[in-house]
Structure formats: structure tokens, C-alpha cells
């Protein structure tokens, strides 16, 4: 269910003040927006597209403090998406998958024909990068991607203090972002 | 990895993220203080500092360096946003105007025959080297603080950090510098700022990428 820009901004603000559920909602919405934006601009096949979407989400999260509450949120999200899309273009540069920046008739036709995908989008780059993380960080990031696991539950399952786990999570995410940036085609 | 799962992990990383503005301003002030203390301890201040401050040309040195530092750091903060569209020129212009006015005044108030010697001053390369040396700590501190940002153009953002650090270094150096001519400041402090900016740009290109 798409939400308005104002609601997205409100959800992000709530997230800033500690409301994890609101923040997750905001991120899901951002994923949806970015997916269609990048697809429209680059016309990429599914898995590559999802890699960019995931990289954008990671950046949106790690750089969330760069959004000024007084400014509109969509230009900020779009700027991050465009930056990462350009990065990905440079890194991959695969010919034949690139669509000219001006919208072509074929691209519009394809967009109209295909509704929102029903599959669970999967990205491969971050999966690879995750596998290369130090063991502890990998355990923590994987653990938290599982349905319904809270920080407290995972901490006790791994025998770690909550604070230590949070640090490992943050480090792991930063490392993922770095690895994603360095991904060579 | 499924995107839905990634979102879950991101939402769990709920540490408060400090805004770049706080980190950068803190870095500027702290590194400025450290550079000042270290410089005064290792090199010292000019013996006539208190009386020199009454000289408008000396006051100008601090005004120029101070305004350059503020403009550079202010732009660096703007440039740390991914959706920034500000023009660096808007920030540079007031500082350049100040310099131009100062130079114009000095040229109009001093005889032409002394312009060359005033411009070269005494030991200009030593001054330049000291400015850059003092600037290194603020440049490094500003660049590090700006890693919390997401600049559209990391090189440009790095240049701003370099200029800011350079200006802080110049302000500290002015406590010692015996050359008071505005022409000297325009050329040699200016050169110091350019070198600092280039250094910041070179490092920023990699360190500020995100």
C-alpha cells in the first residue's frame, strides 16, 4: 500500500525517535519507491535491480542522519538512489542492459505491462558480501534478518550482551556497504 | 538475501546516528584548539601580538582566515547531504570580496614601489610550510567527521574540508606571522588554502565516497 511523502517523513521521524516498527515501514516503502525508480531509469533485469535497491536501503540507513527534517524526504531518497545507481552503472557497465536516460517507448510499454512483482525480491551482491563478513558480525546480521527475532532474543541466543550485539550489527552493516561498493563485475 | 530480511536487520540497528553537522563543528573547534595549543607551545606567538592586534592589517588576517574557515565548513556541511544543490561560489564569494577589498585598500594606501617587497615579505616559503603543517590536524579532523555524511561529490566535499582546515591553520599561524601586508596574505595564505584544498580533495575522493 503506497504511502504519501508526508507519511513517509513522519514514519522516518518516528524511527529517529526510536520507533523500530515505524522505521521498518518507512524502509519497506522506500524499497518500493526505489525499485520502481531504478527500474524506470536503468531497465535492469530483476536480480541486478534488487542489488541496487538493497545497496540504496543500506545507504539510506547508514546515512539517515543526513536527512534534514525541515526538507522534503523524497528528493533525499531519490538522490541516494541515483547516486548508487550511477555507481552500479560504473561498476558493472554491462552493455545491452542499459537503457538510455530518456524514457523509450519500449521501457514505458514494459512498465505498463508488468505490475508490481509478486516474487520476494532477492539480491545476490549483499548475500555474497555477508558470507565474507567476520563470523561474529555475520551471525548477528543473519540472526536479525530472521522473522521476529529481537535484539534481546538474539543476544541471549548467541550469548552476547545486547550492547556488544548492537555494535557488531552496526559494524557488520558498514562492512556490507563497503563490500557492496567494491563489488566488481 | 531477501530485501525484506535486510529491512529487518536495518530496523534493528537503532543506535542514534549523530548528524554530520554536530560532528563537523565539534571537529573544527576541537582541532582548532589543539592546533593552537600545539603551535603556540612548539613555535610560539609573535612578541608584539597584543599591540599588533590594533593594526587593521593584522585584524584583517584573522578576519580573512576566520571567514574562510566559516564559509568552507558551512559549505562542507551542505555538501555532505546527498540532495544538496548549493553552489560553492555562493559561499566563496563573500570571502573573496573581503580579500579583494583588503587588497584594493592596501594598494591604494601604499606607494607602488613597496608593493613587490610587501608581497614577498620575509621567509614566505617558511610561512607557507607552517600554515600547511598547522592545517594538517584540522584537515584530518574535518575529513574524518565528514565521513558521517553522504556527499554528492566526494572530491568537492573533500576540497571544502581541506579549505576549512587550511583556514583554521592560517588563523592559528597568524598569531605568529610577522608579515602583515594584505598582499602577502592574499598570495601566501591564499596559496596555503589552495594546497590545503587540493589535499582535502585528493583524500576526500576516496575517504568520503559512500
CSV table of C-alpha atoms in Angstrom, one decimal:
chain,number,residue,atom,x,y,z
A,1,UNK,CA,0.0,0.0,0.0
A,2,UNK,CA,1.8,3.2,-1.1
A,3,UNK,CA,2.1,5.9,1.5
A,4,UNK,CA,2.3,9.7,0.9
A,5,UNK,CA,5.5,11.7,1.2
A,6,UNK,CA,4.3,13.3,4.4
A,7,UNK,CA,3.5,10.0,5.9
A,8,UNK,CA,6.9,8.6,4.9
A,9,UNK,CA,8.6,11.6,6.5
A,10,UNK,CA,6.6,11.1,9.7
A,11,UNK,CA,7.5,7.4,9.8
A,12,UNK,CA,11.2,8.3,9.4
A,13,UNK,CA,10.9,10.9,12.2
A,14,UNK,CA,9.3,8.3,14.5
A,15,UNK,CA,12.1,6.0,13.6
A,16,UNK,CA,14.6,8.6,14.5
A,17,UNK,CA,13.0,8.8,17.9
A,18,UNK,CA,13.3,5.0,18.5
A,19,UNK,CA,10.1,3.6,16.9
A,20,UNK,CA,11.5,0.5,15.1
A,21,UNK,CA,8.2,-0.6,13.6
A,22,UNK,CA,7.7,2.9,12.0
A,23,UNK,CA,11.2,2.8,10.7
A,24,UNK,CA,10.7,-0.6,9.2
A,25,UNK,CA,7.5,0.6,7.5
A,26,UNK,CA,9.5,3.6,6.1
A,27,UNK,CA,12.2,1.3,4.8
A,28,UNK,CA,9.7,-1.0,3.1
A,29,UNK,CA,8.1,2.0,1.4
A,30,UNK,CA,11.5,3.4,0.4
A,31,UNK,CA,12.4,0.0,-1.1
A,32,UNK,CA,9.2,0.1,-3.2
A,33,UNK,CA,9.8,3.6,-4.4
A,34,UNK,CA,13.5,3.0,-5.2
A,35,UNK,CA,12.7,-0.3,-7.0
A,36,UNK,CA,10.4,1.4,-9.5
A,37,UNK,CA,12.7,4.5,-9.9
A,38,UNK,CA,15.8,2.4,-10.7
A,39,UNK,CA,13.9,0.1,-12.9
A,40,UNK,CA,12.4,3.1,-14.8
A,41,UNK,CA,15.9,4.6,-15.2
A,42,UNK,CA,18.0,1.6,-15.9
A,43,UNK,CA,15.6,-1.0,-17.2
A,44,UNK,CA,17.6,-3.8,-15.4
A,45,UNK,CA,16.8,-7.4,-15.0
A,46,UNK,CA,15.4,-8.5,-11.7
A,47,UNK,CA,18.3,-9.6,-9.6
A,48,UNK,CA,20.7,-6.8,-10.6
A,49,UNK,CA,17.9,-4.4,-9.8
A,50,UNK,CA,17.4,-5.8,-6.4
A,51,UNK,CA,21.1,-5.5,-5.7
A,52,UNK,CA,20.9,-1.8,-6.3
A,53,UNK,CA,17.7,-1.5,-4.2
A,54,UNK,CA,19.4,-3.2,-1.3
A,55,UNK,CA,22.5,-1.1,-1.6
A,56,UNK,CA,20.3,2.0,-1.6
A,57,UNK,CA,18.5,0.8,1.5
A,58,UNK,CA,21.7,0.1,3.3
A,59,UNK,CA,22.9,3.7,2.4
A,60,UNK,CA,19.6,5.2,3.4
A,61,UNK,CA,20.0,3.5,6.8
A,62,UNK,CA,23.7,4.3,7.3
A,63,UNK,CA,23.3,7.9,6.2
A,64,UNK,CA,19.9,8.5,7.7
A,65,UNK,CA,21.3,11.4,9.7
A,66,UNK,CA,21.9,13.3,6.5
A,67,UNK,CA,18.2,13.9,6.0
A,68,UNK,CA,17.3,17.3,7.3
A,69,UNK,CA,13.8,17.1,8.8
A,70,UNK,CA,13.0,20.6,7.5
A,71,UNK,CA,13.5,19.4,3.9
A,72,UNK,CA,11.3,17.1,1.8
A,73,UNK,CA,12.2,13.4,2.1
A,74,UNK,CA,11.6,12.2,-1.4
A,75,UNK,CA,14.4,14.3,-3.1
A,76,UNK,CA,16.7,12.9,-0.4
A,77,UNK,CA,15.8,9.3,-1.1
A,78,UNK,CA,15.9,9.9,-4.8
A,79,UNK,CA,19.4,11.5,-4.5
A,80,UNK,CA,20.7,8.4,-2.7
A,81,UNK,CA,19.1,6.1,-5.2
A,82,UNK,CA,20.5,8.0,-8.2
A,83,UNK,CA,24.0,8.1,-6.6
A,84,UNK,CA,24.0,4.3,-6.1
A,85,UNK,CA,22.5,3.6,-9.5
A,86,UNK,CA,25.3,5.6,-11.1
A,87,UNK,CA,27.8,3.8,-9.0
A,88,UNK,CA,26.4,0.5,-10.1
A,89,UNK,CA,26.4,1.5,-13.7
A,90,UNK,CA,30.1,2.4,-13.5
A,91,UNK,CA,30.9,-0.8,-11.8
A,92,UNK,CA,29.0,-3.2,-14.0
A,93,UNK,CA,28.9,-1.4,-17.3
A,94,UNK,CA,27.3,-4.3,-18.9
A,95,UNK,CA,26.1,-3.4,-22.4
A,96,UNK,CA,22.7,-4.4,-23.6
A,97,UNK,CA,21.2,-4.0,-20.2
A,98,UNK,CA,21.5,-0.2,-20.2
A,99,UNK,CA,18.6,1.9,-21.3
A,100,UNK,CA,19.2,5.5,-22.4
A,101,UNK,CA,18.3,8.0,-19.7
A,102,UNK,CA,15.4,9.3,-21.7
A,103,UNK,CA,12.4,7.1,-21.5
A,104,UNK,CA,11.9,4.9,-24.5
A,105,UNK,CA,8.6,3.7,-25.8
A,106,UNK,CA,9.7,0.1,-25.1
A,107,UNK,CA,10.5,0.9,-21.5
A,108,UNK,CA,7.2,2.5,-20.9
A,109,UNK,CA,5.4,-0.4,-22.5
A,110,UNK,CA,7.3,-2.8,-20.3
A,111,UNK,CA,6.4,-0.8,-17.2
A,112,UNK,CA,2.8,-0.7,-18.1
A,113,UNK,CA,2.6,-4.4,-18.9
A,114,UNK,CA,4.3,-5.7,-15.7
A,115,UNK,CA,2.5,-5.0,-12.4
A,116,UNK,CA,4.3,-5.0,-9.0
A,117,UNK,CA,6.3,-8.3,-8.9
A,118,UNK,CA,4.8,-10.9,-6.6
A,119,UNK,CA,8.1,-12.7,-6.0
A,120,UNK,CA,10.2,-12.0,-3.0
A,121,UNK,CA,13.0,-9.9,-4.5
A,122,UNK,CA,16.4,-11.3,-3.8
A,123,UNK,CA,19.7,-9.6,-4.1
A,124,UNK,CA,22.9,-11.6,-4.6
A,125,UNK,CA,25.6,-9.0,-4.0
A,126,UNK,CA,24.9,-8.5,-0.4
A,127,UNK,CA,24.4,-12.2,0.1
A,128,UNK,CA,28.0,-12.7,-1.1
A,129,UNK,CA,29.3,-9.8,0.9
A,130,UNK,CA,27.5,-11.2,4.0
A,131,UNK,CA,29.3,-14.5,3.6
A,132,UNK,CA,32.6,-12.7,3.6
A,133,UNK,CA,32.0,-10.9,6.9
A,134,UNK,CA,33.8,-11.9,10.1
A,135,UNK,CA,32.0,-14.7,11.8
A,136,UNK,CA,30.5,-12.7,14.7
A,137,UNK,CA,29.2,-10.0,12.5
A,138,UNK,CA,27.8,-12.5,10.1
A,139,UNK,CA,25.9,-14.3,12.8
A,140,UNK,CA,24.4,-11.1,14.1
A,141,UNK,CA,23.3,-9.7,10.8
A,142,UNK,CA,21.9,-13.1,9.7
A,143,UNK,CA,20.2,-13.6,13.0
A,144,UNK,CA,18.4,-10.3,12.8
A,145,UNK,CA,17.2,-10.9,9.3
A,146,UNK,CA,15.1,-13.8,10.6
A,147,UNK,CA,11.4,-13.3,11.2
A,148,UNK,CA,10.5,-12.0,14.6
A,149,UNK,CA,13.9,-12.1,16.2
A,150,UNK,CA,14.6,-9.2,18.5
A,151,UNK,CA,18.0,-7.9,19.6
A,152,UNK,CA,17.4,-9.2,23.1
A,153,UNK,CA,16.5,-12.7,21.9
A,154,UNK,CA,19.4,-12.9,19.5
A,155,UNK,CA,21.8,-11.6,22.2
A,156,UNK,CA,20.8,-14.3,24.6
A,157,UNK,CA,20.8,-17.0,21.8
A,158,UNK,CA,24.4,-16.0,20.9
A,159,UNK,CA,25.5,-15.5,24.5
A,160,UNK,CA,26.3,-11.8,23.9
A,161,UNK,CA,25.5,-8.6,25.7
A,162,UNK,CA,22.9,-6.5,23.9
A,163,UNK,CA,25.3,-3.6,23.6
A,164,UNK,CA,28.0,-5.8,22.1
A,165,UNK,CA,25.5,-7.2,19.6
A,166,UNK,CA,24.4,-3.7,18.6
A,167,UNK,CA,28.0,-2.7,17.9
A,168,UNK,CA,28.6,-5.9,15.9
A,169,UNK,CA,25.4,-5.2,13.9
A,170,UNK,CA,26.4,-1.7,13.1
A,171,UNK,CA,29.9,-2.7,12.1
A,172,UNK,CA,28.6,-5.6,10.0
A,173,UNK,CA,26.2,-3.2,8.1
A,174,UNK,CA,29.0,-0.8,7.5
A,175,UNK,CA,31.2,-3.6,6.2
A,176,UNK,CA,28.4,-4.7,3.9
A,177,UNK,CA,28.1,-1.3,2.4
A,178,UNK,CA,31.9,-1.1,1.8
A,179,UNK,CA,31.9,-4.5,0.2
A,180,UNK,CA,28.9,-3.7,-2.0
A,181,UNK,CA,30.8,-0.6,-3.2
A,182,UNK,CA,33.8,-2.6,-4.1
A,183,UNK,CA,31.9,-5.2,-5.9
A,184,UNK,CA,33.5,-5.7,-9.3
A,185,UNK,CA,31.6,-7.1,-12.2
B,1,UNK,CA,19.4,-12.0,0.7
B,2,UNK,CA,15.8,-11.1,0.6
B,3,UNK,CA,15.1,-7.4,0.8
B,4,UNK,CA,12.5,-7.9,3.4
B,5,UNK,CA,15.1,-9.6,5.6
B,6,UNK,CA,17.6,-6.8,5.1
B,7,UNK,CA,15.0,-4.2,6.2
B,8,UNK,CA,14.5,-6.2,9.4
B,9,UNK,CA,18.2,-6.1,10.2
B,10,UNK,CA,18.4,-2.4,9.4
B,11,UNK,CA,15.5,-1.6,11.6
B,12,UNK,CA,17.2,-3.5,14.5
B,13,UNK,CA,20.3,-1.2,14.2
B,14,UNK,CA,18.6,1.5,16.2
B,15,UNK,CA,21.6,3.5,17.5
B,16,UNK,CA,21.1,7.2,17.3
B,17,UNK,CA,23.1,8.5,14.3
B,18,UNK,CA,24.8,11.8,15.1
B,19,UNK,CA,24.1,14.4,12.4
B,20,UNK,CA,27.2,15.4,10.4
B,21,UNK,CA,26.7,19.0,11.4
B,22,UNK,CA,27.3,18.2,15.1
B,23,UNK,CA,30.4,16.1,14.3
B,24,UNK,CA,31.9,18.5,11.9
B,25,UNK,CA,31.5,21.6,14.1
B,26,UNK,CA,32.9,19.7,17.0
B,27,UNK,CA,35.9,18.6,14.9
B,28,UNK,CA,36.6,22.1,13.7
B,29,UNK,CA,36.5,23.6,17.2
B,30,UNK,CA,38.5,20.7,18.8
B,31,UNK,CA,41.1,20.5,16.1
B,32,UNK,CA,41.5,24.3,16.1
B,33,UNK,CA,42.1,24.4,19.8
B,34,UNK,CA,44.6,21.5,19.6
B,35,UNK,CA,46.4,23.1,16.7
B,36,UNK,CA,46.5,26.4,18.5
B,37,UNK,CA,47.9,24.9,21.7
B,38,UNK,CA,50.5,22.7,19.9
B,39,UNK,CA,51.6,25.6,17.7
B,40,UNK,CA,52.0,28.1,20.5
B,41,UNK,CA,53.9,25.5,22.5
B,42,UNK,CA,56.2,24.5,19.7
B,43,UNK,CA,56.7,27.7,17.7
B,44,UNK,CA,55.2,30.5,19.9
B,45,UNK,CA,53.4,33.7,19.1
B,46,UNK,CA,54.8,37.0,17.7
B,47,UNK,CA,56.3,39.0,20.6
B,48,UNK,CA,54.2,42.1,19.7
B,49,UNK,CA,50.9,40.2,19.4
B,50,UNK,CA,48.8,42.4,21.7
B,51,UNK,CA,49.9,45.7,20.1
B,52,UNK,CA,49.8,44.1,16.6
B,53,UNK,CA,46.1,43.3,17.0
B,54,UNK,CA,45.4,47.0,16.9
B,55,UNK,CA,46.8,47.1,13.4
B,56,UNK,CA,43.9,46.8,10.9
B,57,UNK,CA,46.1,44.7,8.6
B,58,UNK,CA,46.7,42.1,11.4
B,59,UNK,CA,43.0,42.2,12.3
B,60,UNK,CA,42.3,41.6,8.7
B,61,UNK,CA,44.4,38.4,8.7
B,62,UNK,CA,42.2,36.9,11.4
B,63,UNK,CA,39.1,38.2,9.7
B,64,UNK,CA,40.0,36.7,6.4
B,65,UNK,CA,41.1,33.3,7.9
B,66,UNK,CA,38.1,33.2,10.2
B,67,UNK,CA,35.6,34.0,7.5
B,68,UNK,CA,37.2,31.5,5.1
B,69,UNK,CA,37.0,28.8,7.8
B,70,UNK,CA,33.3,29.5,8.4
B,71,UNK,CA,32.4,29.6,4.7
B,72,UNK,CA,34.3,26.4,4.0
B,73,UNK,CA,32.9,24.5,6.9
B,74,UNK,CA,29.4,25.8,6.1
B,75,UNK,CA,29.7,24.6,2.5
B,76,UNK,CA,31.2,21.3,3.6
B,77,UNK,CA,28.1,20.7,5.8
B,78,UNK,CA,25.8,21.5,2.9
B,79,UNK,CA,27.8,19.3,0.6
B,80,UNK,CA,27.5,16.4,3.0
B,81,UNK,CA,23.9,16.0,2.0
B,82,UNK,CA,23.1,13.7,-1.0
B,83,UNK,CA,20.4,16.0,-2.2
B,84,UNK,CA,22.5,19.2,-2.0
B,85,UNK,CA,22.3,21.6,-4.9
B,86,UNK,CA,24.1,24.6,-3.4
B,87,UNK,CA,26.8,26.4,-5.3
B,88,UNK,CA,30.2,26.6,-3.6
B,89,UNK,CA,30.6,30.0,-5.3
B,90,UNK,CA,27.9,31.5,-3.1
B,91,UNK,CA,30.0,30.6,-0.1
B,92,UNK,CA,33.3,31.6,-1.6
B,93,UNK,CA,32.2,35.0,-2.9
B,94,UNK,CA,31.9,36.9,0.4
B,95,UNK,CA,35.4,35.7,1.4
B,96,UNK,CA,36.9,36.6,-2.0
B,97,UNK,CA,35.1,40.0,-1.8
B,98,UNK,CA,36.7,40.6,1.6
B,99,UNK,CA,40.1,39.8,0.3
B,100,UNK,CA,39.6,42.0,-2.8
B,101,UNK,CA,38.6,44.9,-0.7
B,102,UNK,CA,41.6,44.4,1.6
B,103,UNK,CA,44.0,44.2,-1.4
B,104,UNK,CA,42.4,47.2,-3.0
B,105,UNK,CA,42.8,49.2,0.2
B,106,UNK,CA,46.4,48.3,0.7
B,107,UNK,CA,47.3,49.1,-2.9
B,108,UNK,CA,45.6,52.4,-2.7
B,109,UNK,CA,47.2,53.3,0.6
B,110,UNK,CA,50.8,52.2,-0.1
B,111,UNK,CA,53.3,53.5,-2.6
B,112,UNK,CA,53.7,51.3,-5.7
B,113,UNK,CA,57.4,51.0,-5.1
B,114,UNK,CA,57.0,48.8,-2.0
B,115,UNK,CA,54.3,46.5,-3.4
B,116,UNK,CA,56.8,43.8,-4.5
B,117,UNK,CA,58.7,43.6,-1.3
B,118,UNK,CA,55.4,43.7,0.7
B,119,UNK,CA,54.1,40.9,-1.4
B,120,UNK,CA,57.1,38.7,-0.9
B,121,UNK,CA,57.7,39.6,2.7
B,122,UNK,CA,60.2,37.7,4.9
B,123,UNK,CA,60.6,33.9,4.6
B,124,UNK,CA,57.4,33.4,2.6
B,125,UNK,CA,58.0,29.7,2.0
B,126,UNK,CA,58.6,29.1,5.6
B,127,UNK,CA,55.2,30.8,6.4
B,128,UNK,CA,53.6,28.7,3.7
B,129,UNK,CA,55.0,25.5,5.1
B,130,UNK,CA,54.0,26.3,8.6
B,131,UNK,CA,50.4,27.2,7.5
B,132,UNK,CA,50.1,23.8,5.8
B,133,UNK,CA,51.7,22.0,8.7
B,134,UNK,CA,49.4,23.5,11.3
B,135,UNK,CA,46.4,22.9,9.0
B,136,UNK,CA,47.1,19.1,8.8
B,137,UNK,CA,45.3,18.3,12.1
B,138,UNK,CA,42.2,20.3,11.3
B,139,UNK,CA,42.0,18.9,7.8
B,140,UNK,CA,42.3,15.4,9.0
B,141,UNK,CA,39.7,16.0,11.8
B,142,UNK,CA,37.2,17.6,9.3
B,143,UNK,CA,37.6,14.8,6.8
B,144,UNK,CA,37.1,12.2,9.5
B,145,UNK,CA,34.0,14.0,10.7
B,146,UNK,CA,32.6,14.3,7.2
B,147,UNK,CA,32.7,10.5,6.7
B,148,UNK,CA,29.3,10.6,8.5
B,149,UNK,CA,27.9,12.4,5.5
B,150,UNK,CA,26.8,11.4,2.0
B,151,UNK,CA,28.2,14.0,-0.4
B,152,UNK,CA,27.1,14.0,-4.0
B,153,UNK,CA,30.7,14.9,-5.0
B,154,UNK,CA,33.2,13.5,-2.5
B,155,UNK,CA,36.1,15.3,-4.1
B,156,UNK,CA,34.4,18.7,-3.8
B,157,UNK,CA,33.3,17.9,-0.3
B,158,UNK,CA,36.9,17.0,0.5
B,159,UNK,CA,38.2,20.2,-1.0
B,160,UNK,CA,35.8,22.1,1.3
B,161,UNK,CA,37.1,20.2,4.3
B,162,UNK,CA,40.7,20.9,3.2
B,163,UNK,CA,39.9,24.6,2.7
B,164,UNK,CA,38.3,24.8,6.1
B,165,UNK,CA,41.2,23.0,7.8
B,166,UNK,CA,43.6,25.3,5.9
B,167,UNK,CA,41.8,28.4,7.0
B,168,UNK,CA,41.9,27.2,10.6
B,169,UNK,CA,45.6,26.6,10.3
B,170,UNK,CA,46.1,30.0,8.8
B,171,UNK,CA,44.2,31.6,11.7
B,172,UNK,CA,46.5,29.9,14.2
B,173,UNK,CA,49.6,30.8,12.2
B,174,UNK,CA,48.5,34.4,12.1
B,175,UNK,CA,49.3,34.5,15.9
B,176,UNK,CA,53.0,34.2,14.9
B,177,UNK,CA,53.3,35.5,11.4
B,178,UNK,CA,55.4,38.7,11.1
B,179,UNK,CA,54.2,39.6,7.6
B,180,UNK,CA,51.3,42.0,7.8
B,181,UNK,CA,50.8,43.1,4.3
B,182,UNK,CA,47.5,42.2,2.8
B,183,UNK,CA,49.3,41.4,-0.5
B,184,UNK,CA,51.3,38.9,1.4
B,185,UNK,CA,48.2,37.3,2.9
B,186,UNK,CA,46.5,37.2,-0.5
B,187,UNK,CA,49.4,35.4,-2.1
B,188,UNK,CA,50.9,33.1,0.6
B,189,UNK,CA,47.9,32.4,2.8
B,190,UNK,CA,45.9,32.0,-0.4
B,191,UNK,CA,48.4,29.5,-1.7
B,192,UNK,CA,48.3,27.7,1.6
B,193,UNK,CA,44.5,27.5,1.3
B,194,UNK,CA,44.8,26.1,-2.2
B,195,UNK,CA,47.3,23.5,-1.2
B,196,UNK,CA,45.1,22.5,1.8
B,197,UNK,CA,42.0,22.3,-0.5
B,198,UNK,CA,43.9,20.2,-3.0
B,199,UNK,CA,45.0,17.8,-0.2
B,200,UNK,CA,41.4,17.6,1.1
B,201,UNK,CA,40.1,16.9,-2.4
B,202,UNK,CA,42.6,14.2,-3.0
B,203,UNK,CA,41.9,12.4,0.2
B,204,UNK,CA,38.1,13.1,0.1
B,205,UNK,CA,37.8,11.5,-3.3
B,206,UNK,CA,38.4,8.1,-1.6
B,207,UNK,CA,37.6,8.7,2.1
B,208,UNK,CA,34.3,10.5,1.6
B,209,UNK,CA,33.0,8.1,-1.0
B,210,UNK,CA,29.9,6.2,0.2
